[in-house]
CSV table of C-alpha atoms in Angstrom, one decimal:
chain,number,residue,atom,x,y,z
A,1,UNK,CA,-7.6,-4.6,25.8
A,2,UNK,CA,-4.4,-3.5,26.1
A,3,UNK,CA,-3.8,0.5,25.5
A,4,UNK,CA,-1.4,1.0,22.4
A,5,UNK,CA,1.9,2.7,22.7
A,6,UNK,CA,2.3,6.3,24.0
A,7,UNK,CA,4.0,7.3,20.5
A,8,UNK,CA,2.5,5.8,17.9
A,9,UNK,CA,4.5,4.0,15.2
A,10,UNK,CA,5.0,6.9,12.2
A,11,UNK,CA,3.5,5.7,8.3
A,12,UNK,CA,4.3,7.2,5.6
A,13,UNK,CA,1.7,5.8,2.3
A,14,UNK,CA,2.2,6.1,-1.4
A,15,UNK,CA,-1.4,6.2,-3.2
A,16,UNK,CA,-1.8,7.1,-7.2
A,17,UNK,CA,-5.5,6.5,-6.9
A,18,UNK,CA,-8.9,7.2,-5.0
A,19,UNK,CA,-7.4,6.0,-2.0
A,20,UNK,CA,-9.7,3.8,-0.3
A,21,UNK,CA,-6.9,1.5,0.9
A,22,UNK,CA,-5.7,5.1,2.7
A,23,UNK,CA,-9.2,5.9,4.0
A,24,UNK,CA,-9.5,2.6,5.8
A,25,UNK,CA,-6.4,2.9,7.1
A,26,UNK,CA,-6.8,7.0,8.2
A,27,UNK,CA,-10.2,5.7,10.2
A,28,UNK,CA,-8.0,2.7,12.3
A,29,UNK,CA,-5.8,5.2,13.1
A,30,UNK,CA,-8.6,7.5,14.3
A,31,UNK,CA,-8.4,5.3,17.7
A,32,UNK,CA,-5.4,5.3,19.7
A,33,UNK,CA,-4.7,2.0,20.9
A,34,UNK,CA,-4.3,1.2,16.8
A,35,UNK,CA,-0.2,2.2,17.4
A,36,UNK,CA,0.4,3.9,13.9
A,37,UNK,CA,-0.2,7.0,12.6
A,38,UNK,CA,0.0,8.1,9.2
A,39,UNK,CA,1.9,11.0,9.0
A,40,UNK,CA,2.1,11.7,5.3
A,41,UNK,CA,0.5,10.3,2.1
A,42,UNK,CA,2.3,10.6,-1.3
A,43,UNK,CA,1.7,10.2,-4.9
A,44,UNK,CA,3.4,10.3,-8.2
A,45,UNK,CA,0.6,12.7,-9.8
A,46,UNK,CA,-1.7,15.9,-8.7
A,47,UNK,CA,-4.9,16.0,-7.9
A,48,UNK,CA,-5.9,11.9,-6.3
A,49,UNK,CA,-8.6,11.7,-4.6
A,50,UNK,CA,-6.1,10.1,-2.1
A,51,UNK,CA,-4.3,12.9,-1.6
A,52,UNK,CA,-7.4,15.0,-0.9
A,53,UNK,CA,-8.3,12.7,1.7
A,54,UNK,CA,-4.7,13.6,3.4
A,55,UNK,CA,-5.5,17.0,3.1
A,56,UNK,CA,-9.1,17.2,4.6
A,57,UNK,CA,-7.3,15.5,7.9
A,58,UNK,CA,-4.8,17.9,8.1
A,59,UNK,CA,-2.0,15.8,6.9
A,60,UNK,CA,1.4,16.2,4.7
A,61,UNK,CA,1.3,15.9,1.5
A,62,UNK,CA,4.1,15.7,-1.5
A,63,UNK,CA,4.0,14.6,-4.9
A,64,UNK,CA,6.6,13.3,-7.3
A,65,UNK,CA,6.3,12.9,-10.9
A,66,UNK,CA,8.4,10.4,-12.9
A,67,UNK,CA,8.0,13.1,-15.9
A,68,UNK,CA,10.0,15.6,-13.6
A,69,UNK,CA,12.8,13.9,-13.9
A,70,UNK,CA,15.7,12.9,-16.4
A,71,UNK,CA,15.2,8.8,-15.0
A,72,UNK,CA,14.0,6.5,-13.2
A,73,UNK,CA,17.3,6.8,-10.8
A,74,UNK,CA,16.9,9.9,-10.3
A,75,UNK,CA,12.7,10.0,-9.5
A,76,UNK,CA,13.8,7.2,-6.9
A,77,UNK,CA,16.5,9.5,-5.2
A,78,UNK,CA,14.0,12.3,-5.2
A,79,UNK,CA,11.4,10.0,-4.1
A,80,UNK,CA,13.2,8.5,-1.4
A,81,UNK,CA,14.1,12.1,0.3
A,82,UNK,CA,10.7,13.0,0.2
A,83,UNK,CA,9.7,10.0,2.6
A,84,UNK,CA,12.6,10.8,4.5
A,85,UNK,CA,11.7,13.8,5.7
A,86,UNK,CA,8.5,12.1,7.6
A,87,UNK,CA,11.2,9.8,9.4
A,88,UNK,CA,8.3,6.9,8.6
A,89,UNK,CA,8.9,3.3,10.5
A,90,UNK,CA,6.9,1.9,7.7
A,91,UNK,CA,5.8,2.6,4.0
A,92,UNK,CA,2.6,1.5,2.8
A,93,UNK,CA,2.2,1.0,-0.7
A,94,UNK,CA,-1.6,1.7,-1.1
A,95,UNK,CA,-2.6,1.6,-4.8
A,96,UNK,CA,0.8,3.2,-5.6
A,97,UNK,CA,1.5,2.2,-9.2
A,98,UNK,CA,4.8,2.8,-10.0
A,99,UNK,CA,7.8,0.7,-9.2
A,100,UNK,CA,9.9,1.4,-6.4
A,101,UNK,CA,13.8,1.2,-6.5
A,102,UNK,CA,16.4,0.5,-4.6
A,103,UNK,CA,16.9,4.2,-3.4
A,104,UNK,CA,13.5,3.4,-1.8
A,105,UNK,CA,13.5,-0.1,-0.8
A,106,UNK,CA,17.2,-0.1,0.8
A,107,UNK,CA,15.8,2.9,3.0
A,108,UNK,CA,12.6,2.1,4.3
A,109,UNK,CA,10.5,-1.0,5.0
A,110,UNK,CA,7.8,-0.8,2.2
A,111,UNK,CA,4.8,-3.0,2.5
A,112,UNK,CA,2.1,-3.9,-0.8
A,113,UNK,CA,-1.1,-4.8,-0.9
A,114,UNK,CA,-2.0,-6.9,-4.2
A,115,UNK,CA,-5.4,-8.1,-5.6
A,116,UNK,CA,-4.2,-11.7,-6.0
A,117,UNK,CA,-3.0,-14.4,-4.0
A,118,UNK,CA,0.6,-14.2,-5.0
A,119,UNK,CA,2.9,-15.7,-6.3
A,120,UNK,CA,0.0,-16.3,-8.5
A,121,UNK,CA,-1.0,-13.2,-11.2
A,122,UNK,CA,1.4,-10.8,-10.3
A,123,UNK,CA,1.9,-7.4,-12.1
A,124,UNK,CA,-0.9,-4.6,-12.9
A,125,UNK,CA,-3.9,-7.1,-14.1
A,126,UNK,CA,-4.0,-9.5,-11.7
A,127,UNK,CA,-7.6,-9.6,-11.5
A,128,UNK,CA,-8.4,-10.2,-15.3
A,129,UNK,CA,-5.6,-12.4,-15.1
A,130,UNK,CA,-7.8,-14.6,-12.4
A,131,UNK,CA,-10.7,-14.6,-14.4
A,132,UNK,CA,-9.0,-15.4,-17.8
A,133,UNK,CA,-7.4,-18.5,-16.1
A,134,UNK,CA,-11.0,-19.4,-14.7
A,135,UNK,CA,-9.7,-19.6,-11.0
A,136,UNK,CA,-12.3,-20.2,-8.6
A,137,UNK,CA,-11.1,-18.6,-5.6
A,138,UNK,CA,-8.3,-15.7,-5.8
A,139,UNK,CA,-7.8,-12.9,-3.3
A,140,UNK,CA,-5.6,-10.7,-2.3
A,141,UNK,CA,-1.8,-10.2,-0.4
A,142,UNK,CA,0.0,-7.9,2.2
A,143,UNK,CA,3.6,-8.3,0.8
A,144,UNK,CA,7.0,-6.6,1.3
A,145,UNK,CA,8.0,-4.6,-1.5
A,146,UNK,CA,11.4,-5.9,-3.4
A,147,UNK,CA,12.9,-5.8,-6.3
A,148,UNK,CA,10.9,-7.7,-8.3
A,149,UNK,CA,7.0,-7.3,-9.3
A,150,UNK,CA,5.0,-8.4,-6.3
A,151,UNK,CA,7.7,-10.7,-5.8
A,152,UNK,CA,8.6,-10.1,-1.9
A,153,UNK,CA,7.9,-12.1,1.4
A,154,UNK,CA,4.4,-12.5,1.8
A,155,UNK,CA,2.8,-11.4,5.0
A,156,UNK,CA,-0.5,-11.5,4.6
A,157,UNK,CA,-3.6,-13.3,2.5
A,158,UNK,CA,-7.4,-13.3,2.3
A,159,UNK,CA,-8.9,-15.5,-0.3
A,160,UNK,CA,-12.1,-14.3,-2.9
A,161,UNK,CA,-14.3,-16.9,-4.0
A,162,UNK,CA,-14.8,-16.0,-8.0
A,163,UNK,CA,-18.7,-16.1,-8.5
A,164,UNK,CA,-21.2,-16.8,-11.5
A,165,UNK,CA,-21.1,-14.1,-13.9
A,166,UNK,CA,-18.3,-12.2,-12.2
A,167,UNK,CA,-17.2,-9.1,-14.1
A,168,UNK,CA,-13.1,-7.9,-13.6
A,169,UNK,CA,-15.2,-4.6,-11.9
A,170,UNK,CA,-17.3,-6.8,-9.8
A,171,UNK,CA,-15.0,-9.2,-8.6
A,172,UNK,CA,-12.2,-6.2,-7.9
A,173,UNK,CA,-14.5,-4.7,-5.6
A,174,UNK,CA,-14.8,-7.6,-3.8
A,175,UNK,CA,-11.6,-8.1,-3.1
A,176,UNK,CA,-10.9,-4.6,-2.1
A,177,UNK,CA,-13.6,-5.0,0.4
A,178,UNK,CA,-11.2,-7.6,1.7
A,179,UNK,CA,-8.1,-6.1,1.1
A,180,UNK,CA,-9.1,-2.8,3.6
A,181,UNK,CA,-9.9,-5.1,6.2
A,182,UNK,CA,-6.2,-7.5,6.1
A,183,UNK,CA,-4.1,-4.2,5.7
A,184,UNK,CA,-6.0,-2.9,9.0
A,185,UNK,CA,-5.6,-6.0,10.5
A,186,UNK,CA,-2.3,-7.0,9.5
A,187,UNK,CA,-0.5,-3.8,9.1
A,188,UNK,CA,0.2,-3.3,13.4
A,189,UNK,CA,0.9,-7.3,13.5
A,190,UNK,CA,3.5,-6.6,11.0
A,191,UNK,CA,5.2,-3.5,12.7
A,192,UNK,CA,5.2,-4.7,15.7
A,193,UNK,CA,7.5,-8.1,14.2
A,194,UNK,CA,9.3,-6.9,11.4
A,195,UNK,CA,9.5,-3.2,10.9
A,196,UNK,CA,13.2,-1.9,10.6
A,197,UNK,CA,13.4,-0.3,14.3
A,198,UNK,CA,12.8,3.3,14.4
């Protein structure tokens, strides 16, 4: 096995949740030859379990609330500066669930990971979505972040089969299961390709 880089590649990650998508990522990271390091986790709200998790490893935190500020153009500028000052390679969107703008996404390389296999049930209920449409297998993407909803490239998918009796909660745990594992998988493969140099 080859031994990763001698710096390894700096990630900055946006979570407004419990942050399991972080967690997973914070433990491949534990081993060096991984090649990234998350060196700061952000949110839009105080007091996520995600951003406790940044904090009981010793890690950066910063916060920035939409309701701080007169707009959405202005949260984005604010929000963009606040990344910047990590210097990130890469922005993982983690269970981040507001909409970045352009501020944001003409800066930094910012990746998604969506409960669906997109272009199919985009937006904030994907996974109702997929059962209300009876779909027998769904999933979930690694995507890059653009201007539109869970409209950018798509790097990444893992498909769900939908079981029997399958519940919104029961099938989204599933396919978190599976999402953890593709961002962990997929996240170096797509740094190492397609990350804006850093």
């Amino acid at each position: 096995m080859n031994p990763g880089p001698a710096r390894p590649v700096p990630v900055v990650v946006l979570a407004s949740g419990s942050g399991t998508l972080l967690q997973s990522l914070l433990e491949a990271c534990d081993d060096p030859r991984y090649g990234l390091q998350v060196v700061a986790v952000g949110a839009d709200r105080d007091g996520t379990l995600a951003l406790e998790r940044a904090t009981a490893r010793g890690l950066p935190t910063f916060v920035v609330r939409l309701g701080d500020h007169p707009d959405r153009t202005t949260w984005d500028r604010a929000l963009a500066e606040s990344i910047a000052r990590h210097d990130p390679a890469v922005v993982v969107s983690a269970g981040f669930m507001k909409i970045l703008g352009p501020r944001v996404l003409e800066r930094f390389t910012v990746v998604n990971t969506h409960p669906a296999l997109l272009p199919s049930f985009p937006g904030a209920q994907a996974v109702r979505d997929a059962l209300t449409h009876g779909v027998r297998v769904t999933g979930c993407t690694l995507h890059v972040v653009d201007a539109g909803v869970d409209t950018g490239p798509i790097v990444a998918q893992r498909a769900v089969e939908v079981v029997e009796g399958d519940t919104e909660e029961t099938l989204h745990e599933r396919i978190k299961t599976v999402e953890r594992t593709m961002l962990v998988e997929e996240l170096p493969r797509f740094v190492e390709h397609s990350a804006r140099p850093h």
